[in-house]
PDB file of C-alpha atoms in Angstrom:
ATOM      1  CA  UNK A 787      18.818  -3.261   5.846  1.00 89.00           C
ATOM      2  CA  UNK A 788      15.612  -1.909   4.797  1.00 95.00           C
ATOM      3  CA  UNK A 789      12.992  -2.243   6.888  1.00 97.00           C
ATOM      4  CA  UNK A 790       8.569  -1.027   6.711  1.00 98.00           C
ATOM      5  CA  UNK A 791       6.555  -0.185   9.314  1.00 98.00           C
ATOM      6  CA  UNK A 792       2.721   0.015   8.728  1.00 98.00           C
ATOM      7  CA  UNK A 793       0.422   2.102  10.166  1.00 98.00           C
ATOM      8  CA  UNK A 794      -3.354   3.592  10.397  1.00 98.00           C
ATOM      9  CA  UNK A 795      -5.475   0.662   9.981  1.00 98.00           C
ATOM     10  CA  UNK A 796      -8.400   0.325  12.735  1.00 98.00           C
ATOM     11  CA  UNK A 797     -12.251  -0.257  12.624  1.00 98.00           C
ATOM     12  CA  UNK A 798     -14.175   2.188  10.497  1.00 98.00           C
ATOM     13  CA  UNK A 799     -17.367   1.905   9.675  1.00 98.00           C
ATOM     14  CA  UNK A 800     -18.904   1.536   6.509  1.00 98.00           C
ATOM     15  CA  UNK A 801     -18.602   4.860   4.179  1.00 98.00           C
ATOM     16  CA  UNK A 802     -15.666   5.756   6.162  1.00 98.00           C
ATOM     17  CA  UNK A 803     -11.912   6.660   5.386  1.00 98.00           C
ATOM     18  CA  UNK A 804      -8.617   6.017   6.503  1.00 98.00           C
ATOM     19  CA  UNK A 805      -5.144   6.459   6.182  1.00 98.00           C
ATOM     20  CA  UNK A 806      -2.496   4.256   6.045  1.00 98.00           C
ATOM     21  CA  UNK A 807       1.048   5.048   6.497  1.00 98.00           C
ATOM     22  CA  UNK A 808       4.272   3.107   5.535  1.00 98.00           C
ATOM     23  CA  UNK A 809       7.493   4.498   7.228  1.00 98.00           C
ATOM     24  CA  UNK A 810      10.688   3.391   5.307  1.00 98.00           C
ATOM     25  CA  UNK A 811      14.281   3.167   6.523  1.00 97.00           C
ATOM     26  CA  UNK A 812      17.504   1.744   5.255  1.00 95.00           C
ATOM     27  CA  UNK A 813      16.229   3.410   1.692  1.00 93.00           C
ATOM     28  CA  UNK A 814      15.059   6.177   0.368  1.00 94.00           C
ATOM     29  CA  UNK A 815      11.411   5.788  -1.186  1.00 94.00           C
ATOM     30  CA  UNK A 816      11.504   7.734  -4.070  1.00 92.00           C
ATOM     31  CA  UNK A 817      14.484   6.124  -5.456  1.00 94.00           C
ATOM     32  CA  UNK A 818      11.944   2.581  -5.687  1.00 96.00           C
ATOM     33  CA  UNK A 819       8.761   1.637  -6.744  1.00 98.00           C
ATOM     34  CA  UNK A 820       6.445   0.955  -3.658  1.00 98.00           C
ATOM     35  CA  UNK A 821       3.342  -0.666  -3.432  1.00 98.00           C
ATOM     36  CA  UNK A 822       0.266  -2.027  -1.150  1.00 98.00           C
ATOM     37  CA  UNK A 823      -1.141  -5.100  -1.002  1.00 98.00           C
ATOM     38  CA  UNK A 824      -3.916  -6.529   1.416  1.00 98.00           C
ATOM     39  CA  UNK A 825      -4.693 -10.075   1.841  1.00 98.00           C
ATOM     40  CA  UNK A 826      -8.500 -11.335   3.502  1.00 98.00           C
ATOM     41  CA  UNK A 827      -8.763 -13.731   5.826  1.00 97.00           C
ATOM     42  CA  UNK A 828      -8.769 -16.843   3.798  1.00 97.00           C
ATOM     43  CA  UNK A 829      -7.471 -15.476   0.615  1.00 98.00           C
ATOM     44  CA  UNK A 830      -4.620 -15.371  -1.209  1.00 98.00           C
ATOM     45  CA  UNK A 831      -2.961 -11.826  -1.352  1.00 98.00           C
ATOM     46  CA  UNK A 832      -4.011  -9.014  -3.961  1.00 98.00           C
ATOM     47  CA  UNK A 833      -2.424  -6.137  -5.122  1.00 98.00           C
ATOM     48  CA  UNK A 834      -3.941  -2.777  -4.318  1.00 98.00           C
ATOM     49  CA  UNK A 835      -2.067  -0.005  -5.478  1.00 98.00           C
ATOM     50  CA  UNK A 836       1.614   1.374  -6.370  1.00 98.00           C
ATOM     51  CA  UNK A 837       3.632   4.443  -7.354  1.00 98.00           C
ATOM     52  CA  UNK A 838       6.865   3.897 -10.004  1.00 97.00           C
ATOM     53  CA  UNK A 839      10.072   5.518  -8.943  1.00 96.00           C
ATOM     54  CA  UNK A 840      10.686   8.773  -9.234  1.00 93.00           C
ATOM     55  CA  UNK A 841      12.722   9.047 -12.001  1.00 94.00           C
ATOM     56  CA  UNK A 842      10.514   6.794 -13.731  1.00 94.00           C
ATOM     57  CA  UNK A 843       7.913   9.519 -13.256  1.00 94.00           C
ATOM     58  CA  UNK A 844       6.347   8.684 -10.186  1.00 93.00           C
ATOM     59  CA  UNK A 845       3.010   7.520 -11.590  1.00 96.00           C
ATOM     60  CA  UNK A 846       0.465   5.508  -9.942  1.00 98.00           C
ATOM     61  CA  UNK A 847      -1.977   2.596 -10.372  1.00 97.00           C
ATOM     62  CA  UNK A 848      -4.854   0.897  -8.774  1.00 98.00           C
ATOM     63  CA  UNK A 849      -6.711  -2.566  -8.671  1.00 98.00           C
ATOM     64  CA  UNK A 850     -10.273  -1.719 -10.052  1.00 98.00           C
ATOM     65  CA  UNK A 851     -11.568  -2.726  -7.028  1.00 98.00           C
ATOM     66  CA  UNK A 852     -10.238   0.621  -4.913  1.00 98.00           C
ATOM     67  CA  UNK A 853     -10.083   2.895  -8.384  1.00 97.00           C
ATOM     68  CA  UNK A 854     -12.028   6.234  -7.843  1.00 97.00           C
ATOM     69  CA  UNK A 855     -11.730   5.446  -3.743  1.00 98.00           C
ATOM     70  CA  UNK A 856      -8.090   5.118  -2.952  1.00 98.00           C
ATOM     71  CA  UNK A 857      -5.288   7.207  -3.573  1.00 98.00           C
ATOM     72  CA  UNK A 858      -1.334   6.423  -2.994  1.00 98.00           C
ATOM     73  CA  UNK A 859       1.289   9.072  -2.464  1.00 97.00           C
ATOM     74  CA  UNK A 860       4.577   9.656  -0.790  1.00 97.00           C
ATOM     75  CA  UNK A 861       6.435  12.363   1.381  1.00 97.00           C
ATOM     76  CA  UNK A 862       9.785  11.878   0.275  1.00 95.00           C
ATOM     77  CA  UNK A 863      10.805  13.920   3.229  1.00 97.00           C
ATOM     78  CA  UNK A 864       9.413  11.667   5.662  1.00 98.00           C
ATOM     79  CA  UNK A 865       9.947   8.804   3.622  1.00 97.00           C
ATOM     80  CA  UNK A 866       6.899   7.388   4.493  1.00 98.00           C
ATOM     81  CA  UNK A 867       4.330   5.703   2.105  1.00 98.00           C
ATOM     82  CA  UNK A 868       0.454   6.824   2.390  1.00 98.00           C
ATOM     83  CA  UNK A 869      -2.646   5.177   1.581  1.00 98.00           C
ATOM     84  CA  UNK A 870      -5.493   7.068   1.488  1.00 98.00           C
ATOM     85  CA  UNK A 871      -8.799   5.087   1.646  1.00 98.00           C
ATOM     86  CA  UNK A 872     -12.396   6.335   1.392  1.00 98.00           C
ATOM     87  CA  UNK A 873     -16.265   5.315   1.079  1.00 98.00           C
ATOM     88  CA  UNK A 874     -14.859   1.786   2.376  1.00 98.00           C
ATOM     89  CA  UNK A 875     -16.577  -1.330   2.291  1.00 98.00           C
ATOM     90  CA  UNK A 876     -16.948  -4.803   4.329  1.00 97.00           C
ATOM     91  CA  UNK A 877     -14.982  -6.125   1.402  1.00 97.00           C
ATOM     92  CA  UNK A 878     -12.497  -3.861   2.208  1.00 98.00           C
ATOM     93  CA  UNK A 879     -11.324  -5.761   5.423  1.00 98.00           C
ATOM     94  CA  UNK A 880      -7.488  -7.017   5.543  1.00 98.00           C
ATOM     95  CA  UNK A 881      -4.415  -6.818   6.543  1.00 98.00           C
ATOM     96  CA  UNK A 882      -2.812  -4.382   3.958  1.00 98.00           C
ATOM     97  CA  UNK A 883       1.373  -4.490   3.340  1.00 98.00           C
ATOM     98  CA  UNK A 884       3.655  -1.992   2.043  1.00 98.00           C
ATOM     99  CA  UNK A 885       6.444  -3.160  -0.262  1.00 98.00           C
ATOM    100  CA  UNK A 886       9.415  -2.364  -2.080  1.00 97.00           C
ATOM    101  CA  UNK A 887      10.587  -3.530  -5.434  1.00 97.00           C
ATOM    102  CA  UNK A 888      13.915  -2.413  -6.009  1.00 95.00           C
ATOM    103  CA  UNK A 889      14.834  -4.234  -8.769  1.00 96.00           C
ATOM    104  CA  UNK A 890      12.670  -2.817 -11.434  1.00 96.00           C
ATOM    105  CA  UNK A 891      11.030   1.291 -11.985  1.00 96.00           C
ATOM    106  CA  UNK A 892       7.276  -0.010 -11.489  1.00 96.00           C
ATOM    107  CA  UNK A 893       5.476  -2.299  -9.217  1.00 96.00           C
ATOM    108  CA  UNK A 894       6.516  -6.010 -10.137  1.00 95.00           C
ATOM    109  CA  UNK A 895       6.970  -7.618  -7.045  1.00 94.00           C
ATOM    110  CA  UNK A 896       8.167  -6.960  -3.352  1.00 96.00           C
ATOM    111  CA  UNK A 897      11.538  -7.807  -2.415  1.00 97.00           C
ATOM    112  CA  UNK A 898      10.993  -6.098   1.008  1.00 98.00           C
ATOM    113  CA  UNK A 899       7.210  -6.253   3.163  1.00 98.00           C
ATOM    114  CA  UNK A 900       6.296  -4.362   6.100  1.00 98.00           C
ATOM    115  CA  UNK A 901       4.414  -6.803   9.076  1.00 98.00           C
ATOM    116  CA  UNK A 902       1.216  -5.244   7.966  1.00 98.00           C
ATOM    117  CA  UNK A 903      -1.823  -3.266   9.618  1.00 98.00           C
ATOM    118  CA  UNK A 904      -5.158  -4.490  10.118  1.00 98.00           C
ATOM    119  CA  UNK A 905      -8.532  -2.685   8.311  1.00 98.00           C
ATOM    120  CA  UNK A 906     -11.954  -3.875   9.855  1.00 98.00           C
ATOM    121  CA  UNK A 907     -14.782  -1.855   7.890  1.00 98.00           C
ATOM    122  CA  UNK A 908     -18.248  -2.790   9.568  1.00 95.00           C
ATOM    123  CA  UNK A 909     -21.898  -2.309   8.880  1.00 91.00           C
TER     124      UNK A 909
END
């Protein structure tokens, strides 16, 4: 049973950085492609970013909207999945999921979600 827990989110203010964290058990991360996705208040949920499997080369993308601001990465060790998220904006608020495709090398679509953590950015 695989199973994501979310953590890190909180109120930052505007400009200001966090970090999320995804802990993963019942499967080892690098062995899938993982992702994040936030959904507003109101709004239908958006992809964020992802990192392909590791024998798939373990790259990474980005929606525009976080490129240049947000980096993903994983501790294989830990198997945990990080989101690291600067200069952030009201925009920015969400509740932001980890997930896990295991079905293909990239990021196509979650077949597991974590219960997601809550970012508040305000001015």
């Amino acid at each position: 049973q695989v199973q994501l827990v979310e953590s890190g989110g909180g109120l930052v203010h505007v400009g200001g950085s966090l970090r999320l964290s995804c802990v993963a058990s019942g499967r080892a991360i690098n062995s899938v492609a993982m992702g994040w996705y936030r959904q507003a208040s109101g709004k239908e949920r958006e992809f964020v970013a992802f990192i392909s499997r590791s024998d798939y080369g373990g790259g990474t993308d980005y929606a525009d909207f976080v490129k240049g601001r947000c980096t993903i990465s994983r501790d294989n060790a830990k198997n945990t999945l990080y989101l690291q998220m600067n200069s952030l904006r009201p925009e920015d608020k969400a509740v932001y999921y980890c997930a896990i495709d295991v079905r293909h090398p990239v990021m196509v679509r979650g077949d597991y979600w974590g219960q997601g953590t809550q970012v508040t950015v305000y001015s």
